[in-house]
XYZ file of C-alpha atoms in Angstrom:
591
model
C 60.653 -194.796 82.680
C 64.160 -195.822 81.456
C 65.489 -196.593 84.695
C 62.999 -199.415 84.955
C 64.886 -201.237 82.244
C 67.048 -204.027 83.666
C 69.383 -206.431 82.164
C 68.943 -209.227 85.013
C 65.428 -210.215 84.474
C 63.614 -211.830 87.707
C 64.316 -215.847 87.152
C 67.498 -215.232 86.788
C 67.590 -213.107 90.218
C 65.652 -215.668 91.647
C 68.193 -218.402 90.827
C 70.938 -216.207 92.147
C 69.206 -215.697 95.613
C 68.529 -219.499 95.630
C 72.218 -219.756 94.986
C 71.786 -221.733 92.044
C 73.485 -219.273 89.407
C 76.812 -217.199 90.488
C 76.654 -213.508 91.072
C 78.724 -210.883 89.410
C 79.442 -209.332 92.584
C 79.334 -210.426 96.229
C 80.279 -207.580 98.732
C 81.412 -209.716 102.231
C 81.145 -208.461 105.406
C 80.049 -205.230 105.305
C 76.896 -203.274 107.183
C 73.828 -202.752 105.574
C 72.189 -199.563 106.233
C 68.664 -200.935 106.126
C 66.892 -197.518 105.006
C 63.788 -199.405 105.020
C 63.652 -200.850 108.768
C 66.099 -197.885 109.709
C 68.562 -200.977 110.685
C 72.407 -201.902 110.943
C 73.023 -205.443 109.739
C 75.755 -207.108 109.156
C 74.763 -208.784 106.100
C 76.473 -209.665 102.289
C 75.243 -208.331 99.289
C 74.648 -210.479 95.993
C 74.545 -208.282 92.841
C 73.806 -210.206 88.936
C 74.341 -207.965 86.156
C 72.702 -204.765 87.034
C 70.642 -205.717 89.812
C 70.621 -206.865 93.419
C 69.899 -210.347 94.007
C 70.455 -211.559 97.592
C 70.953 -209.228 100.999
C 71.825 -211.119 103.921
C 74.317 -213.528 106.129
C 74.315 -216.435 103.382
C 76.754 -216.649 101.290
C 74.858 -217.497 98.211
C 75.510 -217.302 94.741
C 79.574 -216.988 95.271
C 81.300 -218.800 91.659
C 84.507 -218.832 90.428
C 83.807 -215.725 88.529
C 82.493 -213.745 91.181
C 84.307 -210.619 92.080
C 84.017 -210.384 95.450
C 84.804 -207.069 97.779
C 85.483 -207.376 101.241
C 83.958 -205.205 103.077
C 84.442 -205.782 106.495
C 84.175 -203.260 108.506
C 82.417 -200.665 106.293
C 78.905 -199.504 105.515
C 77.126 -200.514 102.516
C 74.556 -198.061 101.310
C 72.308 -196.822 99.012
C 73.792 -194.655 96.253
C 72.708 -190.944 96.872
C 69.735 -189.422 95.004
C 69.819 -185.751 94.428
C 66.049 -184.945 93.239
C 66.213 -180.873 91.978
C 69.623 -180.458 90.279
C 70.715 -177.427 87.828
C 73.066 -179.032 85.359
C 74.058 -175.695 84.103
C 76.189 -173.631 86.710
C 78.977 -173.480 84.439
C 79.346 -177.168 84.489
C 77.269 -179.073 82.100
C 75.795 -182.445 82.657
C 79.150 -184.593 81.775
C 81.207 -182.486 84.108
C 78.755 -182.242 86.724
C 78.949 -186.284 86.737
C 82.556 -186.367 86.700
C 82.781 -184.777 90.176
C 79.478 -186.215 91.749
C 79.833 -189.843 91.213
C 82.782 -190.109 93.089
C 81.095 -188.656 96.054
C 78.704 -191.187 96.008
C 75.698 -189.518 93.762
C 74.302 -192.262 91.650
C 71.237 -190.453 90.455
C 70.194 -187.417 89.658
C 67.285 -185.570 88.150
C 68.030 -182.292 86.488
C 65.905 -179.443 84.925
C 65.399 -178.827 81.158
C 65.179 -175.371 81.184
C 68.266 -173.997 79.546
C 68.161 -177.023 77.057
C 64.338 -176.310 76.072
C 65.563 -172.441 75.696
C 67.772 -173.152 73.237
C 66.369 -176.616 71.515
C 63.045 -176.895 71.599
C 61.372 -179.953 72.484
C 63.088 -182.320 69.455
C 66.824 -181.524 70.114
C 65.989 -181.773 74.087
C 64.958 -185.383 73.482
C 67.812 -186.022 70.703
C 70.166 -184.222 74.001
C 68.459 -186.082 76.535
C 68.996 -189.740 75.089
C 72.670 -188.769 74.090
C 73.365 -188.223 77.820
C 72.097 -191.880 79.202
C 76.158 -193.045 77.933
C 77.019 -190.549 81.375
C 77.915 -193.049 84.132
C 75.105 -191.680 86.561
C 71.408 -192.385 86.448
C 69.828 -189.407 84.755
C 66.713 -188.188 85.145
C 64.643 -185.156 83.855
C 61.756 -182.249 85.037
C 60.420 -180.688 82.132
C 59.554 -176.739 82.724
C 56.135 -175.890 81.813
C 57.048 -172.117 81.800
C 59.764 -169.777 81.692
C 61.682 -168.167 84.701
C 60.864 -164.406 83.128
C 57.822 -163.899 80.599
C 58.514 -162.773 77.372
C 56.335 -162.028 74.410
C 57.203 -165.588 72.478
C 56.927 -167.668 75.340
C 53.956 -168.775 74.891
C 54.739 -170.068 71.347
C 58.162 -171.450 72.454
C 56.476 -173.156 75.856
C 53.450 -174.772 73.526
C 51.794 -177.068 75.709
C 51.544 -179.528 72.805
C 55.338 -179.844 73.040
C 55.413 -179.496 76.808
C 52.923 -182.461 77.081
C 55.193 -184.700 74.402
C 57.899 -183.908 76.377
C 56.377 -185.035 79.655
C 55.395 -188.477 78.036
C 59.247 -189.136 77.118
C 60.258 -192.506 79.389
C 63.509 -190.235 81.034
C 61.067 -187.356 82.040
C 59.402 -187.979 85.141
C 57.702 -184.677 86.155
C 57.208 -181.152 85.710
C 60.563 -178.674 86.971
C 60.118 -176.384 89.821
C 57.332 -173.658 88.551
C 59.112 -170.625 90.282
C 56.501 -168.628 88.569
C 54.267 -169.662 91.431
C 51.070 -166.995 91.413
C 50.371 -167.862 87.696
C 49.516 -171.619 89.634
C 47.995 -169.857 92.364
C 45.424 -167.413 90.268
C 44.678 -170.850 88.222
C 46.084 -169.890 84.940
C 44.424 -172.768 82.589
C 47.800 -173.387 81.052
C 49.303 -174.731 84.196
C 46.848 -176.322 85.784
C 45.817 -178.361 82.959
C 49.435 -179.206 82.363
C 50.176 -179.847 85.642
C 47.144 -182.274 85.482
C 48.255 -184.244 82.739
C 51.341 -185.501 84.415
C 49.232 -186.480 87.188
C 47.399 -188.428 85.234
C 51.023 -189.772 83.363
C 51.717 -191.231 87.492
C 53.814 -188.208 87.273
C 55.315 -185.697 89.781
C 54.719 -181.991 89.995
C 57.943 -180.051 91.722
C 57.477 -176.564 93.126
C 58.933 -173.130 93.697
C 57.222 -171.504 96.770
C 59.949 -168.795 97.775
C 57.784 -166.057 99.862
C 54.425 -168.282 99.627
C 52.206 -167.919 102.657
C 50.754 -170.776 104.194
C 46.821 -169.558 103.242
C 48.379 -169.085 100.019
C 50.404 -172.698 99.865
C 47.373 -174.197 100.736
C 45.992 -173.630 96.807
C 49.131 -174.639 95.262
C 49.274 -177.758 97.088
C 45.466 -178.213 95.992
C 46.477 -177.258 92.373
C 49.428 -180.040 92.315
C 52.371 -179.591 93.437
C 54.242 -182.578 95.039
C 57.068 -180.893 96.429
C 58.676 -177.522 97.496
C 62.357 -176.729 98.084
C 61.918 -173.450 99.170
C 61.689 -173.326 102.871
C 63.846 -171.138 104.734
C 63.216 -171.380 108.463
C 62.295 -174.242 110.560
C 58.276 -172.623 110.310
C 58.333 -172.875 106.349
C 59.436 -176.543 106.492
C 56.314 -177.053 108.618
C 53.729 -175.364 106.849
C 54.738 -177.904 103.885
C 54.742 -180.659 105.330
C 51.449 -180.136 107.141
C 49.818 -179.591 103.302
C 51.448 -182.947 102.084
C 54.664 -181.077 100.496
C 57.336 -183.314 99.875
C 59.828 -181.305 101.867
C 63.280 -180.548 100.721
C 65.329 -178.788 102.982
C 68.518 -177.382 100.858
C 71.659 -176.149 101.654
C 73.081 -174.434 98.903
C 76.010 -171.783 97.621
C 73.175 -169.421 97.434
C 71.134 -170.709 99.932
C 72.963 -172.314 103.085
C 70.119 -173.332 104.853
C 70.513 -176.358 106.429
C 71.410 -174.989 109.792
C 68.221 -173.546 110.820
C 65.825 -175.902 109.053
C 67.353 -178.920 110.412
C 66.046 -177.853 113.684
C 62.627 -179.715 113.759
C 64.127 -182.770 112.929
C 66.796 -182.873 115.539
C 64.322 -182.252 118.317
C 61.966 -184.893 117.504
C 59.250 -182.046 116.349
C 58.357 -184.003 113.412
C 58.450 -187.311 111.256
C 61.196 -187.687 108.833
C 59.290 -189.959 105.611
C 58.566 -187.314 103.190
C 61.909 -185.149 104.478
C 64.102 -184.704 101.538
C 67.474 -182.905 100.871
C 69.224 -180.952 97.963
C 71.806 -179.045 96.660
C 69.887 -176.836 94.628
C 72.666 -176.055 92.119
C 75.216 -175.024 93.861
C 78.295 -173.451 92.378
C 81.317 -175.416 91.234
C 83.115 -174.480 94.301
C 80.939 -174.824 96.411
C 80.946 -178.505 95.508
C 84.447 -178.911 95.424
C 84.619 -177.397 98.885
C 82.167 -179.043 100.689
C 80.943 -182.205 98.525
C 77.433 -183.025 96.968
C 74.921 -184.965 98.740
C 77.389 -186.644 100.792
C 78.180 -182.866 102.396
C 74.348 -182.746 103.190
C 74.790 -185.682 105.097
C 77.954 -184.890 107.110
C 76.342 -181.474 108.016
C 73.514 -183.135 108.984
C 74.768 -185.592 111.351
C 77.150 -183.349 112.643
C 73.860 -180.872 113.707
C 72.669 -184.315 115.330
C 70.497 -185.624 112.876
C 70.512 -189.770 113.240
C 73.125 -191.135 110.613
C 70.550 -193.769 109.404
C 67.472 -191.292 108.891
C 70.071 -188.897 107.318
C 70.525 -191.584 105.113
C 67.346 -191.940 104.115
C 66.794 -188.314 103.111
C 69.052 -189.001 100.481
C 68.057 -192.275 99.341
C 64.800 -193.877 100.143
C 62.587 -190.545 100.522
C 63.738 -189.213 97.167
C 63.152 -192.677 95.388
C 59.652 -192.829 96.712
C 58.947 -188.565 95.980
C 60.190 -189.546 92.507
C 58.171 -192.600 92.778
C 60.656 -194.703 92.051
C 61.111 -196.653 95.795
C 60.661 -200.186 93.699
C 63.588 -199.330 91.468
C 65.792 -197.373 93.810
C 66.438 -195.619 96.735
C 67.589 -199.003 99.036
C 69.802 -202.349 99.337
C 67.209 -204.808 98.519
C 66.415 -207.782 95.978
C 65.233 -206.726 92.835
C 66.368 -203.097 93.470
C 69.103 -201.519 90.584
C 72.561 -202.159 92.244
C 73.156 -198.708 92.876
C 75.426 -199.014 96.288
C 78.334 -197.381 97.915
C 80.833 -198.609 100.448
C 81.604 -196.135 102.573
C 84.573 -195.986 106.186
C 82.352 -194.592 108.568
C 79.041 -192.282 109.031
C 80.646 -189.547 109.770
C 82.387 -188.696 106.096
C 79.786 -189.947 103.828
C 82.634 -190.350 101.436
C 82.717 -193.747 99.801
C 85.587 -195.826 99.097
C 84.133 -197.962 96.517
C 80.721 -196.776 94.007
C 78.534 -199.544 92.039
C 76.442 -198.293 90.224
C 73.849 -200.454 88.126
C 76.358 -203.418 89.289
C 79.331 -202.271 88.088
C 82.303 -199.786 89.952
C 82.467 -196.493 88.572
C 84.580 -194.944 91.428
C 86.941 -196.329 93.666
C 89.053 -194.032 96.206
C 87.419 -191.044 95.288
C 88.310 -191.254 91.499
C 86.044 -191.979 88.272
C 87.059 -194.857 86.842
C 83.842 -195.062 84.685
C 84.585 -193.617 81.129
C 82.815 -190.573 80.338
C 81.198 -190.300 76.914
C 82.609 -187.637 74.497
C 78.954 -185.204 73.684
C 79.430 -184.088 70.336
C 77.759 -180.786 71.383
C 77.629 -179.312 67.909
C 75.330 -181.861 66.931
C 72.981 -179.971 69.191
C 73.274 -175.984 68.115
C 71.075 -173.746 69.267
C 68.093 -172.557 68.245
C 68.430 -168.962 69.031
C 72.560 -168.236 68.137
C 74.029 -165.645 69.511
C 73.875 -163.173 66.494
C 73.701 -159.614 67.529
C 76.067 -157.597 65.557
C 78.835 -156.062 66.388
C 77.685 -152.419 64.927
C 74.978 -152.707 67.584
C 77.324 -153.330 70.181
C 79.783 -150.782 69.610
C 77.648 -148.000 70.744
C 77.968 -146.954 73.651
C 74.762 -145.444 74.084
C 73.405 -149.026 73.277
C 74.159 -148.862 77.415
C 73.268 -145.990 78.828
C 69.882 -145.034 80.522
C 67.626 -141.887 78.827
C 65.961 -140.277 81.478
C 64.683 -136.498 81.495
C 66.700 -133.944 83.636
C 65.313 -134.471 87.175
C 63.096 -136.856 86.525
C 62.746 -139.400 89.112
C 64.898 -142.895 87.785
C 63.587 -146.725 89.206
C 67.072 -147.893 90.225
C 67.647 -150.980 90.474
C 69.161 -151.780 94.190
C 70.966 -154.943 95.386
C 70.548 -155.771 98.970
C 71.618 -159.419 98.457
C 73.044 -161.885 95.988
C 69.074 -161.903 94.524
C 66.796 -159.568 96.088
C 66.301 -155.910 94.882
C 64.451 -153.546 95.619
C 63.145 -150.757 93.413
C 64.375 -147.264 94.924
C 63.265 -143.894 92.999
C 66.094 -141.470 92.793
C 66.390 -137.645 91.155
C 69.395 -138.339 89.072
C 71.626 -135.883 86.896
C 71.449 -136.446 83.443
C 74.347 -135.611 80.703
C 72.594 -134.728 77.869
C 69.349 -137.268 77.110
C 70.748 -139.862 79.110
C 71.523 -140.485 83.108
C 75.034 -139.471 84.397
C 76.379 -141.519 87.170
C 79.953 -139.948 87.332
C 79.587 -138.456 91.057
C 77.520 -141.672 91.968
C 79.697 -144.616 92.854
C 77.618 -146.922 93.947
C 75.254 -146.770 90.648
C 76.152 -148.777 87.279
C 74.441 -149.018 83.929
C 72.433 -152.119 82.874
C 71.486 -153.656 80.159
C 69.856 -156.350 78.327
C 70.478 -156.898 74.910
C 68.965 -159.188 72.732
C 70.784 -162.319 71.581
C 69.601 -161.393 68.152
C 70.098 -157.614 68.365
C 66.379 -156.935 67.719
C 65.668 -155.238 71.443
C 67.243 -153.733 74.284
C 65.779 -153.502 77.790
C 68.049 -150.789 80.306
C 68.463 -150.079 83.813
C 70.480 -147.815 86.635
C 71.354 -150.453 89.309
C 73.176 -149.544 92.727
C 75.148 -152.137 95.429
C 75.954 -154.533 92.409
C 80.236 -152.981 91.911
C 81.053 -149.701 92.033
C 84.617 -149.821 90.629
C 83.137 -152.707 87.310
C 84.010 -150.574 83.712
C 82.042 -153.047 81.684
C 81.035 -156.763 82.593
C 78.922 -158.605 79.803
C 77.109 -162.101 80.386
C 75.105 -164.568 78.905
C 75.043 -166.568 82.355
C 71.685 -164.820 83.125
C 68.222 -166.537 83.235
C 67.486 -165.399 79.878
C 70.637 -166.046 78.267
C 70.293 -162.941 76.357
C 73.119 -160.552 76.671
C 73.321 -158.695 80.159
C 75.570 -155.945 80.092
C 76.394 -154.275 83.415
C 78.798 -151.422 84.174
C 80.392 -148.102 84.533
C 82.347 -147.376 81.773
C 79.604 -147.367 78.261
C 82.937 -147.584 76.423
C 83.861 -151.114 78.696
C 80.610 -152.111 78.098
C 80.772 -152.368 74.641
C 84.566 -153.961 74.390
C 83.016 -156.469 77.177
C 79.636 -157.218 75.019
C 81.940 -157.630 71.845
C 84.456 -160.437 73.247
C 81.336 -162.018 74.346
C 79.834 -162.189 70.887
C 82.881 -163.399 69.884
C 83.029 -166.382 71.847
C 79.156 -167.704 70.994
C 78.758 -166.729 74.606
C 80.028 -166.722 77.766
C 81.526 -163.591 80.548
C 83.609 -160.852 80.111
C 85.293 -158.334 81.868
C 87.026 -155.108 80.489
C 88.060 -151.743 81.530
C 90.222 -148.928 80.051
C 89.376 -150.410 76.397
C 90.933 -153.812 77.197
C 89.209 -157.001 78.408
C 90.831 -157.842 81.832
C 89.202 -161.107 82.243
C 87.068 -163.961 79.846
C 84.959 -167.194 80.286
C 84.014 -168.779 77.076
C 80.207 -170.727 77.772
C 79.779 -172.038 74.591
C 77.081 -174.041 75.210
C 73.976 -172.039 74.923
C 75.822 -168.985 76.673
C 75.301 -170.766 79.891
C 77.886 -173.745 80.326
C 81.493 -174.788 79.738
C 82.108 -177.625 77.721
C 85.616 -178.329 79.803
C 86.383 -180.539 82.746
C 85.008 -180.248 86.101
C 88.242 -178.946 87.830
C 88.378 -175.925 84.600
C 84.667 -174.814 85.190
C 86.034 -174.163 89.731
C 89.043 -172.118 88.217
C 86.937 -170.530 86.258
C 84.053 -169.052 88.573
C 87.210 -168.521 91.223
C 88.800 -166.344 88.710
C 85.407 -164.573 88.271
C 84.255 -164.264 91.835
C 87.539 -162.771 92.930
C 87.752 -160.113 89.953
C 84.150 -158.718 90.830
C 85.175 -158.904 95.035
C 88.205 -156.891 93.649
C 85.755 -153.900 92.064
C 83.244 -154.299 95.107
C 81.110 -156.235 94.588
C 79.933 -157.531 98.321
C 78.087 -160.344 98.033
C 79.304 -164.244 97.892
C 77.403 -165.858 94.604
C 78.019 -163.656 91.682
C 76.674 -166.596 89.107
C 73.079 -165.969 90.860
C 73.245 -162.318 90.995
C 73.938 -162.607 87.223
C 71.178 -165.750 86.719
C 68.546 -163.693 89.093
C 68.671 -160.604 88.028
C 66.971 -160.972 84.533
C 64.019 -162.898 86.562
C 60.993 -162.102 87.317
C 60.046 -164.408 90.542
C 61.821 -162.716 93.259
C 61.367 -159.793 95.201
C 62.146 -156.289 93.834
C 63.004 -154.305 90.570
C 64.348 -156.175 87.903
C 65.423 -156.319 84.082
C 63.624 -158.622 82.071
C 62.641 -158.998 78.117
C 59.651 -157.075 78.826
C 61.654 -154.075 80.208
C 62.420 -152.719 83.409
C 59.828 -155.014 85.765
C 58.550 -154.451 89.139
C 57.815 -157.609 90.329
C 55.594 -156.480 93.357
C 53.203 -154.574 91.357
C 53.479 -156.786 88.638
C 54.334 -153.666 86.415
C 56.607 -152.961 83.355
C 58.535 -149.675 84.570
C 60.163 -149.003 81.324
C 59.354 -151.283 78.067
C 62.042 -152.493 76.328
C 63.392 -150.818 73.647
C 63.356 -152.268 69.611
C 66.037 -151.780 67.846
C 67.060 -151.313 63.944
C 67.430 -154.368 61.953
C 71.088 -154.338 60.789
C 72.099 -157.089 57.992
């Protein structure tokens, strides 16, 4: 693995802690958050090159080229590890790091799966290696499946590629399989994957959302390492009682940390393979209340010890990720990866090293970022649906017989659906949902205009003409709407753009977010990609809709892992019965 590479080799560390060769950086004063004797010491820090050389009350190694930071009366910690990011919620991976480093986030290891969507296993790696310039530590789960089947997967997900891309150095495990049962009813494909990164020292992370223990008990026996998916204090138990690494997550989706905090605050339960995450949270979510650092301050403030909160972030993760010799504490040998925080209370530092040299001070980047030349790395599935296709609006309308009973689509939270059967009046061949404001068209489009799968959904908007996406788990085109005549206008400025959300009504679009990479992520700064889901969150809250994460009602609706009726690029699915409702539609080529 990459991050095992060092520039300081171990003489020269040894000389340093001797005090025979000068470090780079001394850090005076401070107080060591010992995550590995769950200590306070008041003890200096020695740092050569990229590397940590010397931790305690010596002071060894100081030259006449030493930079040296006083840090008397601060903390000096581990940088933060977040172990199950989503790089792709509008920010991408450069943007992401832009506001995360300064918050004390030093590594992070995010999911391939939009990236592997669009590139395939070469331009992943070619992406991959291109991002190491990003001042962060970056590290990688490669997804052995989709998030919704589809009839190429298989070919795309070729475990021959899936395998090559495990054995890459910055890849150290499999991504969350939220596709759980296929582990479950042993689907040779999975376990045998799953088994090969065993065998690479390798970890397995997990997607157990609605999992029963009887029923974790063979997915922790087929492989997985980890689960992120616990929602009450119960759920956190039955993982960690099957040897789950546990990762309780407090999210924009999912604010959890309230009630599965609980254990740990009454002494129920040990702490070592505890974990917490973010879980891709919205940009302004992050803005609002931090990164990992905002874990921690909830977490102490819900009376959680500051030290072991500390080590949920820092020296768990590193030793989940397997990783514990390289990072995850203050400690010879270990990568200088170390903040310098006020207090334990605000978890906000004032000062972030990060392989042994300062990339934030004061809550600012002072770290360059590298410029991605993005179009080096064009997808492999463009955005080429024509605009004839689009234009019709009966491209978005659902055919249904005169009372015949319609699987509608029903929201009854950001995510979960259910499937409710309703006698609807039809206009013609196709549904009519003029006296029903609650209901709204959907549908899914193909990015290459070869299919189209269609739905009647109710509790997403009422008062939304037309509101087209490629933010969706697919990245295919979701259309979604009242108005068949908004719908196309919205679908069209979308194709425009290469990709991205749009909003129109009365034949005029009222509202546009160019994604234009892969349909799913901005290529702008950090502070553009918050304006930009603000601007979108309040126009859908403005036409009803009543929930508070639009981006994963868009991502989770083309899904097919959670509860309820969906739209997927099989058709209209019923996840419970494991049932395609209504198959999607082909359509005519068109040049």
């Amino acid at each position: 693995m990459r991050i095992q590479k060092f520039e300081a080799n171990r003489r020269e560390l040894i000389e340093v802690a001797r005090g025979d060769r000068p470090a780079d950086l001394f850090i005076r004063g401070g107080t060591v958050v010992n995550v590995y004797s769950g200590e306070l010491l008041p003890h200096h820090v020695a740092i050569y090159k990229d590397r940590i050389a010397y931790v305690g009350p010596r002071e060894v190694a100081v030259g006449d080229e030493t930079q040296v930071v006083d840090a008397a009366g601060m903390f000096v910690v581990p940088g933060y590890i977040e172990a199950h990011s989503h790089p792709w919620i509008l920010y991408n991976p450069v943007s992401l790091a832009e506001r995360i480093v300064p918050l004390g986030t030093t590594t992070v290891v995010h999911d391939t799966l939009f990236f592997y969507l669009h590139l395939g296993y070469k331009g992943t790696v070619r992406l991959i290696e291109a991002l190491r310039d990003v001042p962060i530590n970056q590290l990688w789960l490669a997804r052995i499946v989709a998030q919704a089947g589809y009839p190429e997967e298989e070919e795309w997900f070729d475990p021959v590629f899936v395998r090559k891309l495990l054995e890459h150095e910055d890849v150290i495990g499999t991504a969350e399989l939220t596709r759980w049962p296929m582990l479950y009813q042993g689907d040779p494909l999975i376990v045998d994957t799953m088994e090969f990164a065993k065998r690479l020292g390798k970890v397995s992370d997990g997607h157990t959302a609605g999992c029963s223990f009887e029923k974790l008990n063979a997915l922790s026996a087929g492989g997985l390492s980890a689960c992120h998916e616990a929602i009450t204090a119960l759920e956190v138990l039955d993982r960690l009682r099957l040897g789950l690494w546990t990762v309780l997550r407090n999210s924009s989706l999912r604010p959890d940390l309230q009630e599965l905090i609980e254990p740990v605050v009454e002494g129920q339960i040990s702490t070592q393979r505890l974990l917490m995450t973010t879980d891709g949270p919205n940009p302004s979510f992050i803005e609002e209340n931090g990164f990992m650092d905002g874990l921690l301050r909830q977490a102490v403030r819900m009376g959680v010890p500051a030290v072991t909160a500390v080590q949920m972030v820092t020296l768990n993760a590193a030793q989940y990720l397997k990783l514990d010799d390289y990072i995850g504490g203050i400690a010879p040998g270990r990568r200088a990866d170390v903040l310098i925080l006020p207090d334990l209370e605000s978890f906000r530092p004032d000062r972030v090293v990060r392989g042994g040299r300062e990339v934030a001070r004061d809550g600012r980047l002072i770290a360059p970022l590298p410029e991605i030349a993005w179009d080096r790395y064009p997808s492999m599935k463009p955005l080429s649906v024509s605009a004839e296709v689009l234009a019709d609006p009966d491209l978005y309308r659902f055919e249904a017989k005169d009372g015949e009973k319609v699987p509608v689509i029903e929201f009854i939270s950001n995510v979960i659906t259910r499937r409710t059967d309703a006698a609807l009046s039809t206009d013609g061949e196709y549904v009519a949902i003029g006296g029903r404001p609650d209901l709204a068209y959907a549908a899914l489009v193909a990015r290459d205009g070869t299919w189209v799968a269609k739905g009647v959904i109710q509790g997403f908007a009422g008062r939304i003409g037309g509101l087209a996406s490629t933010y969706n788990t697919t990245t295919e085109l979701l259309v979604i709407g009242r108005d068949p005549g908004a719908m196309a206008v919205a679908a069209e400025r979308v194709r425009q753009m290469g990709g991205g959300i749009a909003l129109a009504e009365d034949g005029e679009v009222k509202l546009e977010i160019p994604l234009p990479l892969y349909g799913i992520m901005s290529d702008g700064p950090f502070a553009q990609v918050v304006r930009d889901h603000d601007r979108l969150l309040a126009a859908v809250h403005d036409r009803g809709f009543p929930f508070h994460d639009i981006l994963y009602s868009l991502l989770f609706l083309t899904c097919d892992f959670l509860p309820g009726l969906r739209l997927t690029p099989l058709g209209l699915y019923d996840v419970k019965r494991a049932q395609v409702v209504r198959k999607r539609r082909n359509l005519p080529v068109r040049a």
